[in-house]
Amino acid sequence: MANGLLLVGCGKMGGAMLDGWLARGTDPRTVVIVEPAEAAQTALKAKGVTVVSAADDVPDGFAPDCVILAVKPQMMADVAPAYARFRSPETQFLSIAAGTTIGFFEGALGGDAAIVRTMPNTPAAVGKGMMVACPNPNVTKAMKVRAGELLAAVGEVAWVEDESQMDAVTAVSGSGPAYVFHMIECLAAAGEAAGLPAALSAKLALQTVYGAGCLARDADEGPAQLRVNVTSPGGTTEAALKVLMAEGGLKPLMEKAVLAARDRGRELGG
């Protein structure tokens, strides 16, 4: 019976997932990590997990129910094939490498491998990520439940069955944090232009975006109604929204940005 987790790569995303699993009660003795960076190995071993430097060093007899591939996409062609030996009817492969297709993994690991392709985003590093997953036909219902549990350790989880949607997912949630960071930059710069000290304007912009996100996340009402709620007729917010919601304003600009990201994702995916 397959048992345990094999985490391949333990950088920021892999490390965040590991911390989430351990915080949720995963027995560290059931976790093996492949991490070649010696500087990271000591700290990982202190968590009680087994750490090795390469696939060939994984202890004999270790049969993971999930192999999590968390190396950079450009390294995956060199790394993934070494883990084909763990393929079994009870083992699934969970990839968090952006843009790397299920077809690639089927070629590297075998066509009968159970593969879940995921698109994480950087807020997963603080447990607030958005993880979207797509399974191949070899993934069983039980495997999907298991994968969902593992991903939920670092944020919210959603599933798509059509892999072609993953480029749009990447454009919205994968790249999305950068859009929000840029909005914070722009809002802070606008505050400066309006006469505020730089440090104060930066703090106002950051906390406002953070607070508004928390409110939108927890409120019973949707974002459109929340916008209406804070917009007094003839007031300051309405004056600003007339600019942002004008023809050529934020909505068409955001659509253009997301489509550009989606199309670039398709190009990179071949």
Short mmCIF file of N, CA, C and O in Angstrom, two decimals, residues 50-132:
data_model
loop_
_atom_site.label_atom_id
_atom_site.label_comp_id
_atom_site.label_asym_id
_atom_site.label_seq_id
_atom_site.Cartn_x
_atom_site.Cartn_y
_atom_site.Cartn_z
N THR A 50 12.54 13.27 6.29
CA THR A 50 13.73 12.70 5.68
C THR A 50 14.11 13.54 4.48
O THR A 50 13.26 13.88 3.65
N VAL A 51 15.39 13.90 4.39
CA VAL A 51 15.86 14.75 3.30
C VAL A 51 16.98 14.04 2.56
O VAL A 51 17.93 13.56 3.18
N VAL A 52 16.85 13.96 1.24
CA VAL A 52 17.88 13.37 0.40
C VAL A 52 18.22 14.35 -0.72
O VAL A 52 17.49 15.33 -0.96
N SER A 53 19.33 14.06 -1.40
CA SER A 53 19.81 15.01 -2.41
C SER A 53 19.34 14.70 -3.82
O SER A 53 19.36 15.58 -4.69
N ALA A 54 18.93 13.46 -4.08
CA ALA A 54 18.53 13.08 -5.44
C ALA A 54 17.54 11.93 -5.40
O ALA A 54 17.38 11.25 -4.38
N ALA A 55 16.90 11.70 -6.53
CA ALA A 55 15.88 10.64 -6.62
C ALA A 55 16.45 9.28 -6.25
O ALA A 55 15.78 8.47 -5.60
N ASP A 56 17.69 9.02 -6.65
CA ASP A 56 18.30 7.72 -6.36
C ASP A 56 18.54 7.50 -4.88
O ASP A 56 18.77 6.36 -4.45
N ASP A 57 18.49 8.57 -4.08
CA ASP A 57 18.75 8.47 -2.65
C ASP A 57 17.49 8.23 -1.82
O ASP A 57 17.57 8.08 -0.60
N VAL A 58 16.32 8.23 -2.47
CA VAL A 58 15.07 7.97 -1.74
C VAL A 58 15.17 6.57 -1.12
O VAL A 58 15.56 5.62 -1.80
N PRO A 59 14.85 6.44 0.16
CA PRO A 59 15.01 5.14 0.84
C PRO A 59 14.30 4.00 0.12
O PRO A 59 13.18 4.15 -0.37
N ASP A 60 14.97 2.87 0.06
CA ASP A 60 14.38 1.67 -0.53
C ASP A 60 13.09 1.31 0.23
O ASP A 60 13.04 1.38 1.45
N GLY A 61 12.07 0.95 -0.51
CA GLY A 61 10.82 0.55 0.11
C GLY A 61 9.85 1.69 0.35
O GLY A 61 8.68 1.45 0.70
N PHE A 62 10.30 2.93 0.16
CA PHE A 62 9.38 4.06 0.35
C PHE A 62 8.44 4.12 -0.84
O PHE A 62 8.87 4.25 -1.99
N ALA A 63 7.15 4.01 -0.58
CA ALA A 63 6.14 3.99 -1.64
C ALA A 63 5.15 5.13 -1.40
O ALA A 63 4.16 4.95 -0.69
N PRO A 64 5.39 6.30 -1.95
CA PRO A 64 4.51 7.44 -1.70
C PRO A 64 3.17 7.30 -2.39
O PRO A 64 3.06 6.71 -3.46
N ASP A 65 2.13 7.83 -1.76
CA ASP A 65 0.84 7.89 -2.44
C ASP A 65 0.75 9.15 -3.28
O ASP A 65 -0.12 9.26 -4.15
N CYS A 66 1.65 10.09 -3.05
CA CYS A 66 1.68 11.31 -3.86
C CYS A 66 3.12 11.79 -4.02
O CYS A 66 3.85 11.91 -3.03
N VAL A 67 3.51 12.04 -5.26
CA VAL A 67 4.80 12.65 -5.57
C VAL A 67 4.52 14.07 -6.01
O VAL A 67 3.84 14.29 -7.02
N ILE A 68 5.01 15.03 -5.24
CA ILE A 68 4.77 16.44 -5.54
C ILE A 68 5.98 17.02 -6.24
O ILE A 68 7.07 17.08 -5.65
N LEU A 69 5.81 17.43 -7.48
CA LEU A 69 6.92 17.96 -8.28
C LEU A 69 6.89 19.48 -8.18
O LEU A 69 6.05 20.14 -8.77
N ALA A 70 7.84 20.01 -7.40
CA ALA A 70 7.83 21.44 -7.09
C ALA A 70 9.12 22.13 -7.50
O ALA A 70 9.60 23.03 -6.82
N VAL A 71 9.69 21.69 -8.64
CA VAL A 71 10.88 22.35 -9.16
C VAL A 71 10.45 23.35 -10.23
O VAL A 71 9.32 23.34 -10.70
N LYS A 72 11.37 24.20 -10.63
CA LYS A 72 11.06 25.22 -11.63
C LYS A 72 10.72 24.56 -12.97
O LYS A 72 11.29 23.52 -13.32
N PRO A 73 9.79 25.15 -13.73
CA PRO A 73 9.37 24.53 -14.99
C PRO A 73 10.53 24.24 -15.94
O PRO A 73 10.54 23.20 -16.60
N GLN A 74 11.52 25.13 -15.99
CA GLN A 74 12.63 24.93 -16.91
C GLN A 74 13.54 23.77 -16.51
O GLN A 74 14.35 23.30 -17.30
N MET A 75 13.38 23.29 -15.28
CA MET A 75 14.18 22.15 -14.80
C MET A 75 13.43 20.82 -14.93
O MET A 75 14.02 19.75 -14.76
N MET A 76 12.14 20.89 -15.22
CA MET A 76 11.30 19.71 -15.13
C MET A 76 11.70 18.61 -16.10
O MET A 76 11.64 17.41 -15.76
N ALA A 77 12.13 18.96 -17.30
CA ALA A 77 12.51 17.93 -18.27
C ALA A 77 13.68 17.09 -17.78
O ALA A 77 13.77 15.89 -18.10
N ASP A 78 14.56 17.70 -17.02
CA ASP A 78 15.70 16.96 -16.48
C ASP A 78 15.34 16.19 -15.22
O ASP A 78 15.96 15.16 -14.93
N VAL A 79 14.36 16.67 -14.47
CA VAL A 79 14.04 16.11 -13.15
C VAL A 79 12.98 15.01 -13.22
O VAL A 79 13.14 13.93 -12.63
N ALA A 80 11.88 15.25 -13.91
CA ALA A 80 10.71 14.39 -13.82
C ALA A 80 10.95 12.92 -14.17
O ALA A 80 10.45 12.03 -13.46
N PRO A 81 11.67 12.61 -15.25
CA PRO A 81 11.80 11.20 -15.63
C PRO A 81 12.37 10.30 -14.54
O PRO A 81 12.05 9.10 -14.50
N ALA A 82 13.16 10.84 -13.64
CA ALA A 82 13.77 10.03 -12.58
C ALA A 82 12.73 9.50 -11.59
O ALA A 82 13.03 8.57 -10.82
N TYR A 83 11.52 10.04 -11.64
CA TYR A 83 10.49 9.63 -10.67
C TYR A 83 9.46 8.69 -11.28
O TYR A 83 8.50 8.29 -10.61
N ALA A 84 9.68 8.28 -12.53
CA ALA A 84 8.77 7.34 -13.17
C ALA A 84 8.72 6.02 -12.41
O ALA A 84 7.71 5.31 -12.45
N ARG A 85 9.79 5.67 -11.71
CA ARG A 85 9.83 4.39 -11.00
C ARG A 85 8.83 4.34 -9.84
O ARG A 85 8.54 3.26 -9.32
N PHE A 86 8.30 5.48 -9.44
CA PHE A 86 7.32 5.50 -8.35
C PHE A 86 5.88 5.35 -8.87
O PHE A 86 4.94 5.33 -8.09
N ARG A 87 5.74 5.23 -10.18
CA ARG A 87 4.41 5.09 -10.77
C ARG A 87 3.78 3.78 -10.32
O ARG A 87 4.39 2.72 -10.35
N SER A 88 2.53 3.87 -9.87
CA SER A 88 1.77 2.69 -9.48
C SER A 88 0.29 3.07 -9.49
O SER A 88 -0.05 4.25 -9.53
N PRO A 89 -0.60 2.08 -9.42
CA PRO A 89 -2.04 2.39 -9.41
C PRO A 89 -2.46 3.20 -8.18
O PRO A 89 -3.55 3.78 -8.17
N GLU A 90 -1.62 3.23 -7.15
CA GLU A 90 -1.98 3.91 -5.91
C GLU A 90 -1.27 5.25 -5.74
O GLU A 90 -1.46 5.93 -4.74
N THR A 91 -0.45 5.63 -6.71
CA THR A 91 0.36 6.84 -6.59
C THR A 91 -0.02 7.86 -7.64
O THR A 91 -0.15 7.54 -8.82
N GLN A 92 -0.19 9.10 -7.21
CA GLN A 92 -0.44 10.18 -8.15
C GLN A 92 0.73 11.15 -8.13
O GLN A 92 1.47 11.25 -7.14
N PHE A 93 0.89 11.87 -9.24
CA PHE A 93 1.92 12.89 -9.37
C PHE A 93 1.23 14.25 -9.40
O PHE A 93 0.33 14.47 -10.21
N LEU A 94 1.66 15.14 -8.53
CA LEU A 94 1.05 16.46 -8.39
C LEU A 94 2.09 17.50 -8.79
O LEU A 94 3.12 17.65 -8.13
N SER A 95 1.85 18.19 -9.90
CA SER A 95 2.80 19.19 -10.39
C SER A 95 2.33 20.60 -10.03
O SER A 95 1.17 20.95 -10.21
N ILE A 96 3.27 21.40 -9.53
CA ILE A 96 2.97 22.82 -9.31
C ILE A 96 3.85 23.69 -10.21
O ILE A 96 4.14 24.84 -9.89
N ALA A 97 4.28 23.12 -11.34
CA ALA A 97 5.13 23.84 -12.29
C ALA A 97 4.26 24.56 -13.32
O ALA A 97 3.58 23.92 -14.12
N ALA A 98 4.27 25.86 -13.29
CA ALA A 98 3.43 26.65 -14.17
C ALA A 98 3.74 26.36 -15.64
O ALA A 98 4.90 26.27 -16.04
N GLY A 99 2.68 26.19 -16.43
CA GLY A 99 2.83 26.04 -17.87
C GLY A 99 3.25 24.67 -18.34
O GLY A 99 3.34 24.44 -19.55
N THR A 100 3.53 23.74 -17.44
CA THR A 100 3.98 22.41 -17.84
C THR A 100 2.76 21.50 -17.97
O THR A 100 2.03 21.30 -17.00
N THR A 101 2.54 20.97 -19.15
CA THR A 101 1.29 20.30 -19.47
C THR A 101 1.22 18.87 -18.93
O THR A 101 2.24 18.24 -18.65
N ILE A 102 0.00 18.38 -18.84
CA ILE A 102 -0.21 16.98 -18.47
C ILE A 102 0.45 16.07 -19.49
O ILE A 102 1.06 15.05 -19.13
N GLY A 103 0.38 16.43 -20.77
CA GLY A 103 1.00 15.63 -21.81
C GLY A 103 2.50 15.47 -21.60
O GLY A 103 3.06 14.40 -21.85
N PHE A 104 3.15 16.53 -21.14
CA PHE A 104 4.58 16.44 -20.85
C PHE A 104 4.84 15.38 -19.79
O PHE A 104 5.74 14.54 -19.92
N PHE A 105 4.05 15.41 -18.72
CA PHE A 105 4.26 14.47 -17.62
C PHE A 105 3.92 13.04 -18.03
O PHE A 105 4.57 12.09 -17.60
N GLU A 106 2.91 12.87 -18.87
CA GLU A 106 2.59 11.53 -19.37
C GLU A 106 3.75 10.99 -20.19
O GLU A 106 4.06 9.79 -20.13
N GLY A 107 4.41 11.87 -20.93
CA GLY A 107 5.58 11.44 -21.70
C GLY A 107 6.76 11.11 -20.81
O GLY A 107 7.50 10.16 -21.08
N ALA A 108 6.94 11.89 -19.74
CA ALA A 108 8.10 11.70 -18.86
C ALA A 108 7.90 10.57 -17.86
O ALA A 108 8.87 9.90 -17.47
N LEU A 109 6.65 10.33 -17.44
CA LEU A 109 6.38 9.39 -16.36
C LEU A 109 5.67 8.12 -16.82
O LEU A 109 5.67 7.12 -16.11
N GLY A 110 5.05 8.18 -17.99
CA GLY A 110 4.29 7.03 -18.49
C GLY A 110 2.84 7.40 -18.69
O GLY A 110 2.24 8.13 -17.88
N GLY A 111 2.24 6.91 -19.77
CA GLY A 111 0.87 7.27 -20.10
C GLY A 111 -0.16 6.79 -19.11
O GLY A 111 -1.28 7.30 -19.08
N ASP A 112 0.21 5.80 -18.28
CA ASP A 112 -0.75 5.31 -17.29
C ASP A 112 -0.58 5.99 -15.93
O ASP A 112 -1.23 5.61 -14.95
N ALA A 113 0.29 7.00 -15.85
CA ALA A 113 0.50 7.71 -14.59
C ALA A 113 -0.70 8.59 -14.27
O ALA A 113 -1.31 9.20 -15.16
N ALA A 114 -1.05 8.66 -12.99
CA ALA A 114 -2.11 9.56 -12.52
C ALA A 114 -1.47 10.91 -12.24
O ALA A 114 -0.60 11.03 -11.37
N ILE A 115 -1.92 11.93 -12.97
CA ILE A 115 -1.26 13.24 -12.91
C ILE A 115 -2.28 14.33 -12.63
O ILE A 115 -3.33 14.39 -13.26
N VAL A 116 -1.93 15.19 -11.69
CA VAL A 116 -2.72 16.38 -11.41
C VAL A 116 -1.83 17.59 -11.67
O VAL A 116 -0.79 17.76 -11.03
N ARG A 117 -2.23 18.39 -12.64
CA ARG A 117 -1.52 19.64 -12.93
C ARG A 117 -2.17 20.76 -12.14
O ARG A 117 -3.39 20.92 -12.16
N THR A 118 -1.37 21.54 -11.44
CA THR A 118 -1.93 22.65 -10.67
C THR A 118 -1.29 23.97 -11.05
O THR A 118 -0.16 24.02 -11.55
N MET A 119 -2.04 25.04 -10.82
CA MET A 119 -1.53 26.40 -10.99
C MET A 119 -1.67 27.11 -9.65
O MET A 119 -2.77 27.49 -9.26
N PRO A 120 -0.57 27.24 -8.92
CA PRO A 120 -0.62 27.97 -7.65
C PRO A 120 -0.35 29.45 -7.89
O PRO A 120 -0.02 29.86 -9.01
N ASN A 121 -0.51 30.26 -6.87
CA ASN A 121 0.00 31.63 -6.96
C ASN A 121 0.78 31.98 -5.70
O ASN A 121 0.74 31.25 -4.70
N THR A 122 1.49 33.07 -5.75
CA THR A 122 2.47 33.37 -4.69
C THR A 122 1.87 33.59 -3.30
O THR A 122 2.56 33.33 -2.32
N PRO A 123 0.61 34.02 -3.13
CA PRO A 123 0.08 34.12 -1.77
C PRO A 123 0.02 32.78 -1.03
O PRO A 123 -0.19 32.77 0.19
N ALA A 124 0.25 31.68 -1.75
CA ALA A 124 0.35 30.39 -1.07
C ALA A 124 1.47 30.40 -0.04
O ALA A 124 1.44 29.64 0.94
N ALA A 125 2.47 31.24 -0.25
CA ALA A 125 3.59 31.33 0.68
C ALA A 125 3.16 31.78 2.06
O ALA A 125 3.87 31.53 3.05
N VAL A 126 2.00 32.43 2.15
CA VAL A 126 1.49 32.86 3.46
C VAL A 126 0.14 32.19 3.75
O VAL A 126 -0.66 32.68 4.54
N GLY A 127 -0.10 31.06 3.08
CA GLY A 127 -1.32 30.30 3.32
C GLY A 127 -2.58 30.91 2.74
O GLY A 127 -3.69 30.51 3.10
N LYS A 128 -2.44 31.86 1.81
CA LYS A 128 -3.60 32.54 1.22
C LYS A 128 -3.65 32.35 -0.29
O LYS A 128 -4.17 33.20 -1.02
N GLY A 129 -3.15 31.24 -0.76
CA GLY A 129 -3.07 31.02 -2.19
C GLY A 129 -4.38 30.63 -2.84
O GLY A 129 -5.38 30.34 -2.18
N MET A 130 -4.36 30.64 -4.16
CA MET A 130 -5.45 30.11 -4.97
C MET A 130 -4.86 29.02 -5.83
O MET A 130 -4.01 29.28 -6.69
N MET A 131 -5.26 27.78 -5.58
CA MET A 131 -4.69 26.63 -6.25
C MET A 131 -5.75 26.02 -7.16
O MET A 131 -6.80 25.57 -6.68
N VAL A 132 -5.49 26.02 -8.45
CA VAL A 132 -6.43 25.43 -9.41
C VAL A 132 -5.79 24.16 -9.97
O VAL A 132 -4.63 24.17 -10.39
#
